[in-house]
Amino acid sequence: NNCPFLPSCKGRNSERCNKGFTLPAIKPKYDFRIKLCAADENMLNPLANILKATLCLGGVGRRSRRGFGSIHCKSWDFLNTRDLNNFILKTLNAIKNDFETKENNIFRKTNCNANYPFIEGVSLGTQEKDINILLKKIGQATHDYKDPSLGYAGKYNNSTIRMASPIYVSIARVNNRFVPVITTLNSAFPSSYPKYDFSKRNNFKDSL
C-alpha cells in the first residue's frame, strides 16, 4: 500500500511487484560511512567536493534519477531552501567556478558544447512533509510527461537504444521536510533517436 509507483500498477495492492521478481536494496534510513582516501593529500578537498555534489544531486540504485536512493549527510542542516540552494552553488563552484544563481535557480555561466551529460543547471521543486507522497508525485510526473526528451529505452530504426534521462531528481531533507532537487544535464542524444519534445521535459520539471 505504500508503494510510490504509479497508481495504474496492477500489483499495487499485493505484497509482490507484478513484474514477479525482487532485487537486493538498501533499506530506508540506513546509516553508513564513507572513508575518502587519496594518494595525494592535495586532492582530498577537490574529491570531497565532488563527493558532496554527487550525494546531494544524485543517489544510489536503479531509480536514483527519480528520487529513490537519495542520501542525506548527517552534517547537513538546511533550515530552508535558500540554505540548500547556497550549499549546492558553493559546492559546484568549488569544483569548477562556473555557476551562478538566478531567481533561486542555478545555471552555468558559460556555454559548453561538449557531447556528454554535463550539468546545465539545478532547480528546487515544491516541499512535501511526507517523502512517500513526493516519490509518488515524481512517479506520476514521469508517467504524465513520458517523452524521449526524458530518456528512452527500446528499438528505433532497427537499433536498440538506451538513453538515460538527462533530468536527475534527487530528494533533500530541509528542516524535516523533503524537497526535490532537479538537475538538468546536457542532452547528449545519439545520432539515431526518436523525435523528442523539450516542452514535455520542461513540464515535467515544472510539475515538481
mmCIF file with all atom_site columns, C-alpha atoms in Angstrom:
data_model
loop_
_atom_site.group_PDB
_atom_site.id
_atom_site.type_symbol
_atom_site.label_atom_id
_atom_site.label_alt_id
_atom_site.label_comp_id
_atom_site.label_asym_id
_atom_site.label_entity_id
_atom_site.label_seq_id
_atom_site.pdbx_PDB_ins_code
_atom_site.Cartn_x
_atom_site.Cartn_y
_atom_site.Cartn_z
_atom_site.occupancy
_atom_site.B_iso_or_equiv
_atom_site.pdbx_formal_charge
_atom_site.auth_seq_id
_atom_site.auth_comp_id
_atom_site.auth_asym_id
_atom_site.auth_atom_id
_atom_site.pdbx_PDB_model_num
ATOM 1   C CA . ASN A 1 1   ? 0.000  0.000   0.000   1.00 0.00 ? 1   ASN A CA 1
ATOM 2   C CA . ASN A 1 2   ? 2.969  2.326   0.468   1.00 0.00 ? 2   ASN A CA 1
ATOM 3   C CA . CYS A 1 3   ? 4.353  1.632   -2.989  1.00 0.00 ? 3   CYS A CA 1
ATOM 4   C CA . PRO A 1 4   ? 5.250  5.009   -4.525  1.00 0.00 ? 4   PRO A CA 1
ATOM 5   C CA . PHE A 1 5   ? 4.912  3.773   -8.096  1.00 0.00 ? 5   PHE A CA 1
ATOM 6   C CA . LEU A 1 6   ? 2.125  4.695   -10.452 1.00 0.00 ? 6   LEU A CA 1
ATOM 7   C CA . PRO A 1 7   ? -1.470 4.143   -9.296  1.00 0.00 ? 7   PRO A CA 1
ATOM 8   C CA . SER A 1 8   ? -2.055 2.173   -12.507 1.00 0.00 ? 8   SER A CA 1
ATOM 9   C CA . CYS A 1 9   ? 0.303  -0.610  -11.366 1.00 0.00 ? 9   CYS A CA 1
ATOM 10  C CA . LYS A 1 10  ? -1.637 -3.899  -11.381 1.00 0.00 ? 10  LYS A CA 1
ATOM 11  C CA . GLY A 1 11  ? 0.225  -5.163  -8.325  1.00 0.00 ? 11  GLY A CA 1
ATOM 12  C CA . ARG A 1 12  ? -0.230 -2.074  -6.181  1.00 0.00 ? 12  ARG A CA 1
ATOM 13  C CA . ASN A 1 13  ? -2.379 -3.859  -3.567  1.00 0.00 ? 13  ASN A CA 1
ATOM 14  C CA . SER A 1 14  ? -0.363 -7.066  -3.458  1.00 0.00 ? 14  SER A CA 1
ATOM 15  C CA . GLU A 1 15  ? 2.727  -7.992  -1.470  1.00 0.00 ? 15  GLU A CA 1
ATOM 16  C CA . ARG A 1 16  ? 4.740  -8.608  -4.599  1.00 0.00 ? 16  ARG A CA 1
ATOM 17  C CA . CYS A 1 17  ? 5.605  -6.458  -7.594  1.00 0.00 ? 17  CYS A CA 1
ATOM 18  C CA . ASN A 1 18  ? 3.577  -7.540  -10.610 1.00 0.00 ? 18  ASN A CA 1
ATOM 19  C CA . LYS A 1 19  ? 6.823  -7.941  -12.562 1.00 0.00 ? 19  LYS A CA 1
ATOM 20  C CA . GLY A 1 20  ? 7.390  -11.043 -10.449 1.00 0.00 ? 20  GLY A CA 1
ATOM 21  C CA . PHE A 1 21  ? 10.888 -10.502 -9.088  1.00 0.00 ? 21  PHE A CA 1
ATOM 22  C CA . THR A 1 22  ? 12.720 -8.783  -6.254  1.00 0.00 ? 22  THR A CA 1
ATOM 23  C CA . LEU A 1 23  ? 16.124 -7.135  -6.070  1.00 0.00 ? 23  LEU A CA 1
ATOM 24  C CA . PRO A 1 24  ? 18.503 -6.527  -3.162  1.00 0.00 ? 24  PRO A CA 1
ATOM 25  C CA . ALA A 1 25  ? 18.297 -2.962  -1.888  1.00 0.00 ? 25  ALA A CA 1
ATOM 26  C CA . ILE A 1 26  ? 19.396 -0.690  0.936   1.00 0.00 ? 26  ILE A CA 1
ATOM 27  C CA . LYS A 1 27  ? 16.638 -0.112  3.487   1.00 0.00 ? 27  LYS A CA 1
ATOM 28  C CA . PRO A 1 28  ? 15.365 3.445   4.066   1.00 0.00 ? 28  PRO A CA 1
ATOM 29  C CA . LYS A 1 29  ? 17.103 5.347   6.902   1.00 0.00 ? 29  LYS A CA 1
ATOM 30  C CA . TYR A 1 30  ? 20.144 3.067   6.628   1.00 0.00 ? 30  TYR A CA 1
ATOM 31  C CA . ASP A 1 31  ? 23.287 4.700   8.076   1.00 0.00 ? 31  ASP A CA 1
ATOM 32  C CA . PHE A 1 32  ? 26.721 4.211   6.549   1.00 0.00 ? 32  PHE A CA 1
ATOM 33  C CA . ARG A 1 33  ? 30.101 5.927   6.489   1.00 0.00 ? 33  ARG A CA 1
ATOM 34  C CA . ILE A 1 34  ? 32.325 6.811   3.570   1.00 0.00 ? 34  ILE A CA 1
ATOM 35  C CA . LYS A 1 35  ? 36.090 6.970   4.020   1.00 0.00 ? 35  LYS A CA 1
ATOM 36  C CA . LEU A 1 36  ? 37.691 9.172   1.383   1.00 0.00 ? 36  LEU A CA 1
ATOM 37  C CA . CYS A 1 37  ? 41.343 8.472   0.611   1.00 0.00 ? 37  CYS A CA 1
ATOM 38  C CA . ALA A 1 38  ? 43.812 9.871   -1.919  1.00 0.00 ? 38  ALA A CA 1
ATOM 39  C CA . ALA A 1 39  ? 47.452 9.172   -2.723  1.00 0.00 ? 39  ALA A CA 1
ATOM 40  C CA . ASP A 1 40  ? 47.949 12.941  -2.951  1.00 0.00 ? 40  ASP A CA 1
ATOM 41  C CA . GLU A 1 41  ? 46.571 14.769  0.109   1.00 0.00 ? 41  GLU A CA 1
ATOM 42  C CA . ASN A 1 42  ? 46.111 17.899  -2.005  1.00 0.00 ? 42  ASN A CA 1
ATOM 43  C CA . MET A 1 43  ? 43.377 16.038  -3.873  1.00 0.00 ? 43  MET A CA 1
ATOM 44  C CA . LEU A 1 44  ? 41.267 15.344  -0.775  1.00 0.00 ? 44  LEU A CA 1
ATOM 45  C CA . ASN A 1 45  ? 39.364 18.647  -0.800  1.00 0.00 ? 45  ASN A CA 1
ATOM 46  C CA . PRO A 1 46  ? 38.581 18.541  -4.549  1.00 0.00 ? 46  PRO A CA 1
ATOM 47  C CA . LEU A 1 47  ? 37.444 14.927  -4.215  1.00 0.00 ? 47  LEU A CA 1
ATOM 48  C CA . ALA A 1 48  ? 35.369 15.778  -1.124  1.00 0.00 ? 48  ALA A CA 1
ATOM 49  C CA . ASN A 1 49  ? 33.527 18.477  -3.088  1.00 0.00 ? 49  ASN A CA 1
ATOM 50  C CA . ILE A 1 50  ? 32.819 16.061  -5.932  1.00 0.00 ? 50  ILE A CA 1
ATOM 51  C CA . LEU A 1 51  ? 31.528 13.542  -3.398  1.00 0.00 ? 51  LEU A CA 1
ATOM 52  C CA . LYS A 1 52  ? 29.254 16.129  -1.719  1.00 0.00 ? 52  LYS A CA 1
ATOM 53  C CA . ALA A 1 53  ? 27.811 17.171  -5.084  1.00 0.00 ? 53  ALA A CA 1
ATOM 54  C CA . THR A 1 54  ? 27.259 13.539  -6.054  1.00 0.00 ? 54  THR A CA 1
ATOM 55  C CA . LEU A 1 55  ? 25.487 12.700  -2.787  1.00 0.00 ? 55  LEU A CA 1
ATOM 56  C CA . CYS A 1 56  ? 23.255 15.786  -2.915  1.00 0.00 ? 56  CYS A CA 1
ATOM 57  C CA . LEU A 1 57  ? 22.336 15.756  -6.614  1.00 0.00 ? 57  LEU A CA 1
ATOM 58  C CA . GLY A 1 58  ? 22.382 12.003  -7.143  1.00 0.00 ? 58  GLY A CA 1
ATOM 59  C CA . GLY A 1 59  ? 21.674 8.772   -5.329  1.00 0.00 ? 59  GLY A CA 1
ATOM 60  C CA . VAL A 1 60  ? 22.130 5.013   -5.487  1.00 0.00 ? 60  VAL A CA 1
ATOM 61  C CA . GLY A 1 61  ? 20.153 2.323   -7.256  1.00 0.00 ? 61  GLY A CA 1
ATOM 62  C CA . ARG A 1 62  ? 18.216 1.841   -10.470 1.00 0.00 ? 62  ARG A CA 1
ATOM 63  C CA . ARG A 1 63  ? 15.606 4.519   -9.737  1.00 0.00 ? 63  ARG A CA 1
ATOM 64  C CA . SER A 1 64  ? 18.002 7.136   -8.413  1.00 0.00 ? 64  SER A CA 1
ATOM 65  C CA . ARG A 1 65  ? 17.054 9.506   -11.243 1.00 0.00 ? 65  ARG A CA 1
ATOM 66  C CA . ARG A 1 66  ? 13.531 9.641   -9.849  1.00 0.00 ? 66  ARG A CA 1
ATOM 67  C CA . GLY A 1 67  ? 14.146 10.283  -6.151  1.00 0.00 ? 67  GLY A CA 1
ATOM 68  C CA . PHE A 1 68  ? 14.862 6.771   -4.896  1.00 0.00 ? 68  PHE A CA 1
ATOM 69  C CA . GLY A 1 69  ? 18.190 6.088   -3.203  1.00 0.00 ? 69  GLY A CA 1
ATOM 70  C CA . SER A 1 70  ? 18.660 9.711   -2.149  1.00 0.00 ? 70  SER A CA 1
ATOM 71  C CA . ILE A 1 71  ? 21.285 10.330  0.528   1.00 0.00 ? 71  ILE A CA 1
ATOM 72  C CA . HIS A 1 72  ? 21.363 12.842  3.387   1.00 0.00 ? 72  HIS A CA 1
ATOM 73  C CA . CYS A 1 73  ? 24.624 13.510  5.233   1.00 0.00 ? 73  CYS A CA 1
ATOM 74  C CA . LYS A 1 74  ? 24.235 13.978  8.981   1.00 0.00 ? 74  LYS A CA 1
ATOM 75  C CA . SER A 1 75  ? 26.407 17.095  8.834   1.00 0.00 ? 75  SER A CA 1
ATOM 76  C CA . TRP A 1 76  ? 23.905 18.810  6.536   1.00 0.00 ? 76  TRP A CA 1
ATOM 77  C CA . ASP A 1 77  ? 21.476 21.074  8.371   1.00 0.00 ? 77  ASP A CA 1
ATOM 78  C CA . PHE A 1 78  ? 19.398 23.018  5.854   1.00 0.00 ? 78  PHE A CA 1
ATOM 79  C CA . LEU A 1 79  ? 16.936 25.338  7.615   1.00 0.00 ? 79  LEU A CA 1
ATOM 80  C CA . ASN A 1 80  ? 15.292 26.419  4.366   1.00 0.00 ? 80  ASN A CA 1
ATOM 81  C CA . THR A 1 81  ? 15.584 26.054  0.606   1.00 0.00 ? 81  THR A CA 1
ATOM 82  C CA . ARG A 1 82  ? 17.898 29.076  0.431   1.00 0.00 ? 82  ARG A CA 1
ATOM 83  C CA . ASP A 1 83  ? 20.405 27.197  2.610   1.00 0.00 ? 83  ASP A CA 1
ATOM 84  C CA . LEU A 1 84  ? 20.147 24.193  0.300   1.00 0.00 ? 84  LEU A CA 1
ATOM 85  C CA . ASN A 1 85  ? 20.492 26.320  -2.830  1.00 0.00 ? 85  ASN A CA 1
ATOM 86  C CA . ASN A 1 86  ? 23.564 28.104  -1.425  1.00 0.00 ? 86  ASN A CA 1
ATOM 87  C CA . PHE A 1 87  ? 25.141 24.776  -0.441  1.00 0.00 ? 87  PHE A CA 1
ATOM 88  C CA . ILE A 1 88  ? 24.706 23.374  -3.955  1.00 0.00 ? 88  ILE A CA 1
ATOM 89  C CA . LEU A 1 89  ? 26.021 26.562  -5.580  1.00 0.00 ? 89  LEU A CA 1
ATOM 90  C CA . LYS A 1 90  ? 29.066 26.714  -3.283  1.00 0.00 ? 90  LYS A CA 1
ATOM 91  C CA . THR A 1 91  ? 29.850 23.026  -3.811  1.00 0.00 ? 91  THR A CA 1
ATOM 92  C CA . LEU A 1 92  ? 29.581 23.188  -7.613  1.00 0.00 ? 92  LEU A CA 1
ATOM 93  C CA . ASN A 1 93  ? 31.715 26.332  -7.784  1.00 0.00 ? 93  ASN A CA 1
ATOM 94  C CA . ALA A 1 94  ? 34.338 24.685  -5.565  1.00 0.00 ? 94  ALA A CA 1
ATOM 95  C CA . ILE A 1 95  ? 34.643 22.041  -8.294  1.00 0.00 ? 95  ILE A CA 1
ATOM 96  C CA . LYS A 1 96  ? 34.519 24.485  -11.218 1.00 0.00 ? 96  LYS A CA 1
ATOM 97  C CA . ASN A 1 97  ? 33.743 28.159  -10.690 1.00 0.00 ? 97  ASN A CA 1
ATOM 98  C CA . ASP A 1 98  ? 31.192 28.359  -13.492 1.00 0.00 ? 98  ASP A CA 1
ATOM 99  C CA . PHE A 1 99  ? 27.760 28.595  -11.831 1.00 0.00 ? 99  PHE A CA 1
ATOM 100 C CA . GLU A 1 100 ? 25.501 31.401  -10.652 1.00 0.00 ? 100 GLU A CA 1
ATOM 101 C CA . THR A 1 101 ? 22.017 31.813  -9.170  1.00 0.00 ? 101 THR A CA 1
ATOM 102 C CA . LYS A 1 102 ? 19.127 33.484  -10.975 1.00 0.00 ? 102 LYS A CA 1
ATOM 103 C CA . GLU A 1 103 ? 15.688 33.567  -9.344  1.00 0.00 ? 103 GLU A CA 1
ATOM 104 C CA . ASN A 1 104 ? 16.653 30.722  -6.980  1.00 0.00 ? 104 ASN A CA 1
ATOM 105 C CA . ASN A 1 105 ? 17.794 28.526  -9.879  1.00 0.00 ? 105 ASN A CA 1
ATOM 106 C CA . ILE A 1 106 ? 21.415 27.585  -10.517 1.00 0.00 ? 106 ILE A CA 1
ATOM 107 C CA . PHE A 1 107 ? 22.763 27.993  -14.051 1.00 0.00 ? 107 PHE A CA 1
ATOM 108 C CA . ARG A 1 108 ? 26.067 27.502  -15.824 1.00 0.00 ? 108 ARG A CA 1
ATOM 109 C CA . LYS A 1 109 ? 27.580 30.909  -16.629 1.00 0.00 ? 109 LYS A CA 1
ATOM 110 C CA . THR A 1 110 ? 29.376 29.884  -19.824 1.00 0.00 ? 110 THR A CA 1
ATOM 111 C CA . ASN A 1 111 ? 28.299 27.809  -22.796 1.00 0.00 ? 111 ASN A CA 1
ATOM 112 C CA . CYS A 1 112 ? 29.688 24.307  -23.159 1.00 0.00 ? 112 CYS A CA 1
ATOM 113 C CA . ASN A 1 113 ? 29.420 22.385  -26.432 1.00 0.00 ? 113 ASN A CA 1
ATOM 114 C CA . ALA A 1 114 ? 30.723 19.043  -25.176 1.00 0.00 ? 114 ALA A CA 1
ATOM 115 C CA . ASN A 1 115 ? 28.833 15.944  -26.284 1.00 0.00 ? 115 ASN A CA 1
ATOM 116 C CA . TYR A 1 116 ? 28.382 14.376  -22.852 1.00 0.00 ? 116 TYR A CA 1
ATOM 117 C CA . PRO A 1 117 ? 25.928 14.915  -19.945 1.00 0.00 ? 117 PRO A CA 1
ATOM 118 C CA . PHE A 1 118 ? 27.472 17.817  -18.010 1.00 0.00 ? 118 PHE A CA 1
ATOM 119 C CA . ILE A 1 119 ? 25.390 19.845  -15.521 1.00 0.00 ? 119 ILE A CA 1
ATOM 120 C CA . GLU A 1 120 ? 23.447 22.673  -17.174 1.00 0.00 ? 120 GLU A CA 1
ATOM 121 C CA . GLY A 1 121 ? 21.511 23.767  -14.101 1.00 0.00 ? 121 GLY A CA 1
ATOM 122 C CA . VAL A 1 122 ? 19.830 22.869  -10.821 1.00 0.00 ? 122 VAL A CA 1
ATOM 123 C CA . SER A 1 123 ? 16.406 23.892  -9.522  1.00 0.00 ? 123 SER A CA 1
ATOM 124 C CA . LEU A 1 124 ? 14.340 23.060  -6.443  1.00 0.00 ? 124 LEU A CA 1
ATOM 125 C CA . GLY A 1 125 ? 10.755 21.838  -6.508  1.00 0.00 ? 125 GLY A CA 1
ATOM 126 C CA . THR A 1 126 ? 7.903  22.072  -4.019  1.00 0.00 ? 126 THR A CA 1
ATOM 127 C CA . GLN A 1 127 ? 8.422  20.815  -0.457  1.00 0.00 ? 127 GLN A CA 1
ATOM 128 C CA . GLU A 1 128 ? 6.411  17.890  0.927   1.00 0.00 ? 128 GLU A CA 1
ATOM 129 C CA . LYS A 1 129 ? 6.035  16.695  4.532   1.00 0.00 ? 129 LYS A CA 1
ATOM 130 C CA . ASP A 1 130 ? 5.970  13.014  3.538   1.00 0.00 ? 130 ASP A CA 1
ATOM 131 C CA . ILE A 1 131 ? 8.740  11.559  1.377   1.00 0.00 ? 131 ILE A CA 1
ATOM 132 C CA . ASN A 1 132 ? 6.418  8.842   0.042   1.00 0.00 ? 132 ASN A CA 1
ATOM 133 C CA . ILE A 1 133 ? 3.993  11.475  -1.223  1.00 0.00 ? 133 ILE A CA 1
ATOM 134 C CA . LEU A 1 134 ? 6.891  13.174  -3.002  1.00 0.00 ? 134 LEU A CA 1
ATOM 135 C CA . LEU A 1 135 ? 8.037  9.889   -4.556  1.00 0.00 ? 135 LEU A CA 1
ATOM 136 C CA . LYS A 1 136 ? 4.501  9.267   -5.827  1.00 0.00 ? 136 LYS A CA 1
ATOM 137 C CA . LYS A 1 137 ? 4.407  12.782  -7.252  1.00 0.00 ? 137 LYS A CA 1
ATOM 138 C CA . ILE A 1 138 ? 7.684  12.209  -9.111  1.00 0.00 ? 138 ILE A CA 1
ATOM 139 C CA . GLY A 1 139 ? 6.448  8.850   -10.393 1.00 0.00 ? 139 GLY A CA 1
ATOM 140 C CA . GLN A 1 140 ? 3.172  10.340  -11.612 1.00 0.00 ? 140 GLN A CA 1
ATOM 141 C CA . ALA A 1 141 ? 5.006  13.165  -13.396 1.00 0.00 ? 141 ALA A CA 1
ATOM 142 C CA . THR A 1 142 ? 7.231  10.580  -15.094 1.00 0.00 ? 142 THR A CA 1
ATOM 143 C CA . HIS A 1 143 ? 4.075  8.869   -16.371 1.00 0.00 ? 143 HIS A CA 1
ATOM 144 C CA . ASP A 1 144 ? 2.272  12.077  -17.379 1.00 0.00 ? 144 ASP A CA 1
ATOM 145 C CA . TYR A 1 145 ? 5.138  13.552  -19.388 1.00 0.00 ? 145 TYR A CA 1
ATOM 146 C CA . LYS A 1 146 ? 6.660  10.429  -20.882 1.00 0.00 ? 146 LYS A CA 1
ATOM 147 C CA . ASP A 1 147 ? 8.775  11.514  -23.844 1.00 0.00 ? 147 ASP A CA 1
ATOM 148 C CA . PRO A 1 148 ? 12.168 10.670  -25.409 1.00 0.00 ? 148 PRO A CA 1
ATOM 149 C CA . SER A 1 149 ? 13.448 14.033  -24.119 1.00 0.00 ? 149 SER A CA 1
ATOM 150 C CA . LEU A 1 150 ? 13.359 12.349  -20.690 1.00 0.00 ? 150 LEU A CA 1
ATOM 151 C CA . GLY A 1 151 ? 15.225 9.247   -21.832 1.00 0.00 ? 151 GLY A CA 1
ATOM 152 C CA . TYR A 1 152 ? 14.428 6.246   -23.999 1.00 0.00 ? 152 TYR A CA 1
ATOM 153 C CA . ALA A 1 153 ? 14.994 2.502   -23.981 1.00 0.00 ? 153 ALA A CA 1
ATOM 154 C CA . GLY A 1 154 ? 13.874 0.295   -26.854 1.00 0.00 ? 154 GLY A CA 1
ATOM 155 C CA . LYS A 1 155 ? 14.076 -0.301  -30.592 1.00 0.00 ? 155 LYS A CA 1
ATOM 156 C CA . TYR A 1 156 ? 14.342 2.550   -33.084 1.00 0.00 ? 156 TYR A CA 1
ATOM 157 C CA . ASN A 1 157 ? 15.334 2.317   -36.773 1.00 0.00 ? 157 ASN A CA 1
ATOM 158 C CA . ASN A 1 158 ? 16.366 -1.318  -36.293 1.00 0.00 ? 158 ASN A CA 1
ATOM 159 C CA . SER A 1 159 ? 18.716 -0.338  -33.469 1.00 0.00 ? 159 SER A CA 1
ATOM 160 C CA . THR A 1 160 ? 18.482 -0.885  -29.730 1.00 0.00 ? 160 THR A CA 1
ATOM 161 C CA . ILE A 1 161 ? 18.752 2.427   -27.911 1.00 0.00 ? 161 ILE A CA 1
ATOM 162 C CA . ARG A 1 162 ? 19.230 3.027   -24.215 1.00 0.00 ? 162 ARG A CA 1
ATOM 163 C CA . MET A 1 163 ? 19.414 6.683   -23.232 1.00 0.00 ? 163 MET A CA 1
ATOM 164 C CA . ALA A 1 164 ? 19.244 7.544   -19.528 1.00 0.00 ? 164 ALA A CA 1
ATOM 165 C CA . SER A 1 165 ? 17.170 10.551  -18.544 1.00 0.00 ? 165 SER A CA 1
ATOM 166 C CA . PRO A 1 166 ? 19.092 13.853  -18.638 1.00 0.00 ? 166 PRO A CA 1
ATOM 167 C CA . ILE A 1 167 ? 16.827 15.099  -15.833 1.00 0.00 ? 167 ILE A CA 1
ATOM 168 C CA . TYR A 1 168 ? 18.015 13.797  -12.453 1.00 0.00 ? 168 TYR A CA 1
ATOM 169 C CA . VAL A 1 169 ? 15.663 14.206  -9.486  1.00 0.00 ? 169 VAL A CA 1
ATOM 170 C CA . SER A 1 170 ? 17.037 13.579  -6.002  1.00 0.00 ? 170 SER A CA 1
ATOM 171 C CA . ILE A 1 171 ? 15.392 14.405  -2.672  1.00 0.00 ? 171 ILE A CA 1
ATOM 172 C CA . ALA A 1 172 ? 16.921 16.616  0.027   1.00 0.00 ? 172 ALA A CA 1
ATOM 173 C CA . ARG A 1 173 ? 15.769 16.957  3.629   1.00 0.00 ? 173 ARG A CA 1
ATOM 174 C CA . VAL A 1 174 ? 15.189 20.565  4.624   1.00 0.00 ? 174 VAL A CA 1
ATOM 175 C CA . ASN A 1 175 ? 14.052 21.239  8.195   1.00 0.00 ? 175 ASN A CA 1
ATOM 176 C CA . ASN A 1 176 ? 12.113 17.930  8.428   1.00 0.00 ? 176 ASN A CA 1
ATOM 177 C CA . ARG A 1 177 ? 10.542 18.422  5.010   1.00 0.00 ? 177 ARG A CA 1
ATOM 178 C CA . PHE A 1 178 ? 11.540 16.923  1.674   1.00 0.00 ? 178 PHE A CA 1
ATOM 179 C CA . VAL A 1 179 ? 12.480 18.908  -1.414  1.00 0.00 ? 179 VAL A CA 1
ATOM 180 C CA . PRO A 1 180 ? 13.012 17.606  -4.967  1.00 0.00 ? 180 PRO A CA 1
ATOM 181 C CA . VAL A 1 181 ? 16.399 18.673  -6.328  1.00 0.00 ? 181 VAL A CA 1
ATOM 182 C CA . ILE A 1 182 ? 16.119 18.758  -10.122 1.00 0.00 ? 182 ILE A CA 1
ATOM 183 C CA . THR A 1 183 ? 19.404 18.601  -12.023 1.00 0.00 ? 183 THR A CA 1
ATOM 184 C CA . THR A 1 184 ? 19.332 19.209  -15.773 1.00 0.00 ? 184 THR A CA 1
ATOM 185 C CA . LEU A 1 185 ? 22.143 17.529  -17.689 1.00 0.00 ? 185 LEU A CA 1
ATOM 186 C CA . ASN A 1 186 ? 23.156 18.243  -21.255 1.00 0.00 ? 186 ASN A CA 1
ATOM 187 C CA . SER A 1 187 ? 21.060 16.039  -23.552 1.00 0.00 ? 187 SER A CA 1
ATOM 188 C CA . ALA A 1 188 ? 23.723 14.135  -25.490 1.00 0.00 ? 188 ALA A CA 1
ATOM 189 C CA . PHE A 1 189 ? 21.281 12.249  -27.720 1.00 0.00 ? 189 PHE A CA 1
ATOM 190 C CA . PRO A 1 190 ? 22.556 9.508   -30.068 1.00 0.00 ? 190 PRO A CA 1
ATOM 191 C CA . SER A 1 191 ? 22.603 10.296  -33.803 1.00 0.00 ? 191 SER A CA 1
ATOM 192 C CA . SER A 1 192 ? 19.665 7.937   -34.366 1.00 0.00 ? 192 SER A CA 1
ATOM 193 C CA . TYR A 1 193 ? 16.999 8.810   -31.798 1.00 0.00 ? 193 TYR A CA 1
ATOM 194 C CA . PRO A 1 194 ? 13.184 9.140   -31.633 1.00 0.00 ? 194 PRO A CA 1
ATOM 195 C CA . LYS A 1 195 ? 11.603 12.574  -32.038 1.00 0.00 ? 195 LYS A CA 1
ATOM 196 C CA . TYR A 1 196 ? 11.522 14.413  -28.715 1.00 0.00 ? 196 TYR A CA 1
ATOM 197 C CA . ASP A 1 197 ? 9.626  17.371  -27.294 1.00 0.00 ? 197 ASP A CA 1
ATOM 198 C CA . PHE A 1 198 ? 11.521 19.635  -24.887 1.00 0.00 ? 198 PHE A CA 1
ATOM 199 C CA . SER A 1 199 ? 8.243  21.234  -23.747 1.00 0.00 ? 199 SER A CA 1
ATOM 200 C CA . LYS A 1 200 ? 7.302  17.926  -22.078 1.00 0.00 ? 200 LYS A CA 1
ATOM 201 C CA . ARG A 1 201 ? 10.676 17.846  -20.365 1.00 0.00 ? 201 ARG A CA 1
ATOM 202 C CA . ASN A 1 202 ? 10.073 21.370  -19.069 1.00 0.00 ? 202 ASN A CA 1
ATOM 203 C CA . ASN A 1 203 ? 6.525  20.475  -17.987 1.00 0.00 ? 203 ASN A CA 1
ATOM 204 C CA . PHE A 1 204 ? 7.930  17.510  -16.072 1.00 0.00 ? 204 PHE A CA 1
ATOM 205 C CA . LYS A 1 205 ? 10.296 19.784  -14.143 1.00 0.00 ? 205 LYS A CA 1
ATOM 206 C CA . ASP A 1 206 ? 7.629  22.430  -13.548 1.00 0.00 ? 206 ASP A CA 1
ATOM 207 C CA . SER A 1 207 ? 5.219  19.829  -12.128 1.00 0.00 ? 207 SER A CA 1
ATOM 208 C CA . LEU A 1 208 ? 7.614  19.067  -9.280  1.00 0.00 ? 208 LEU A CA 1
#
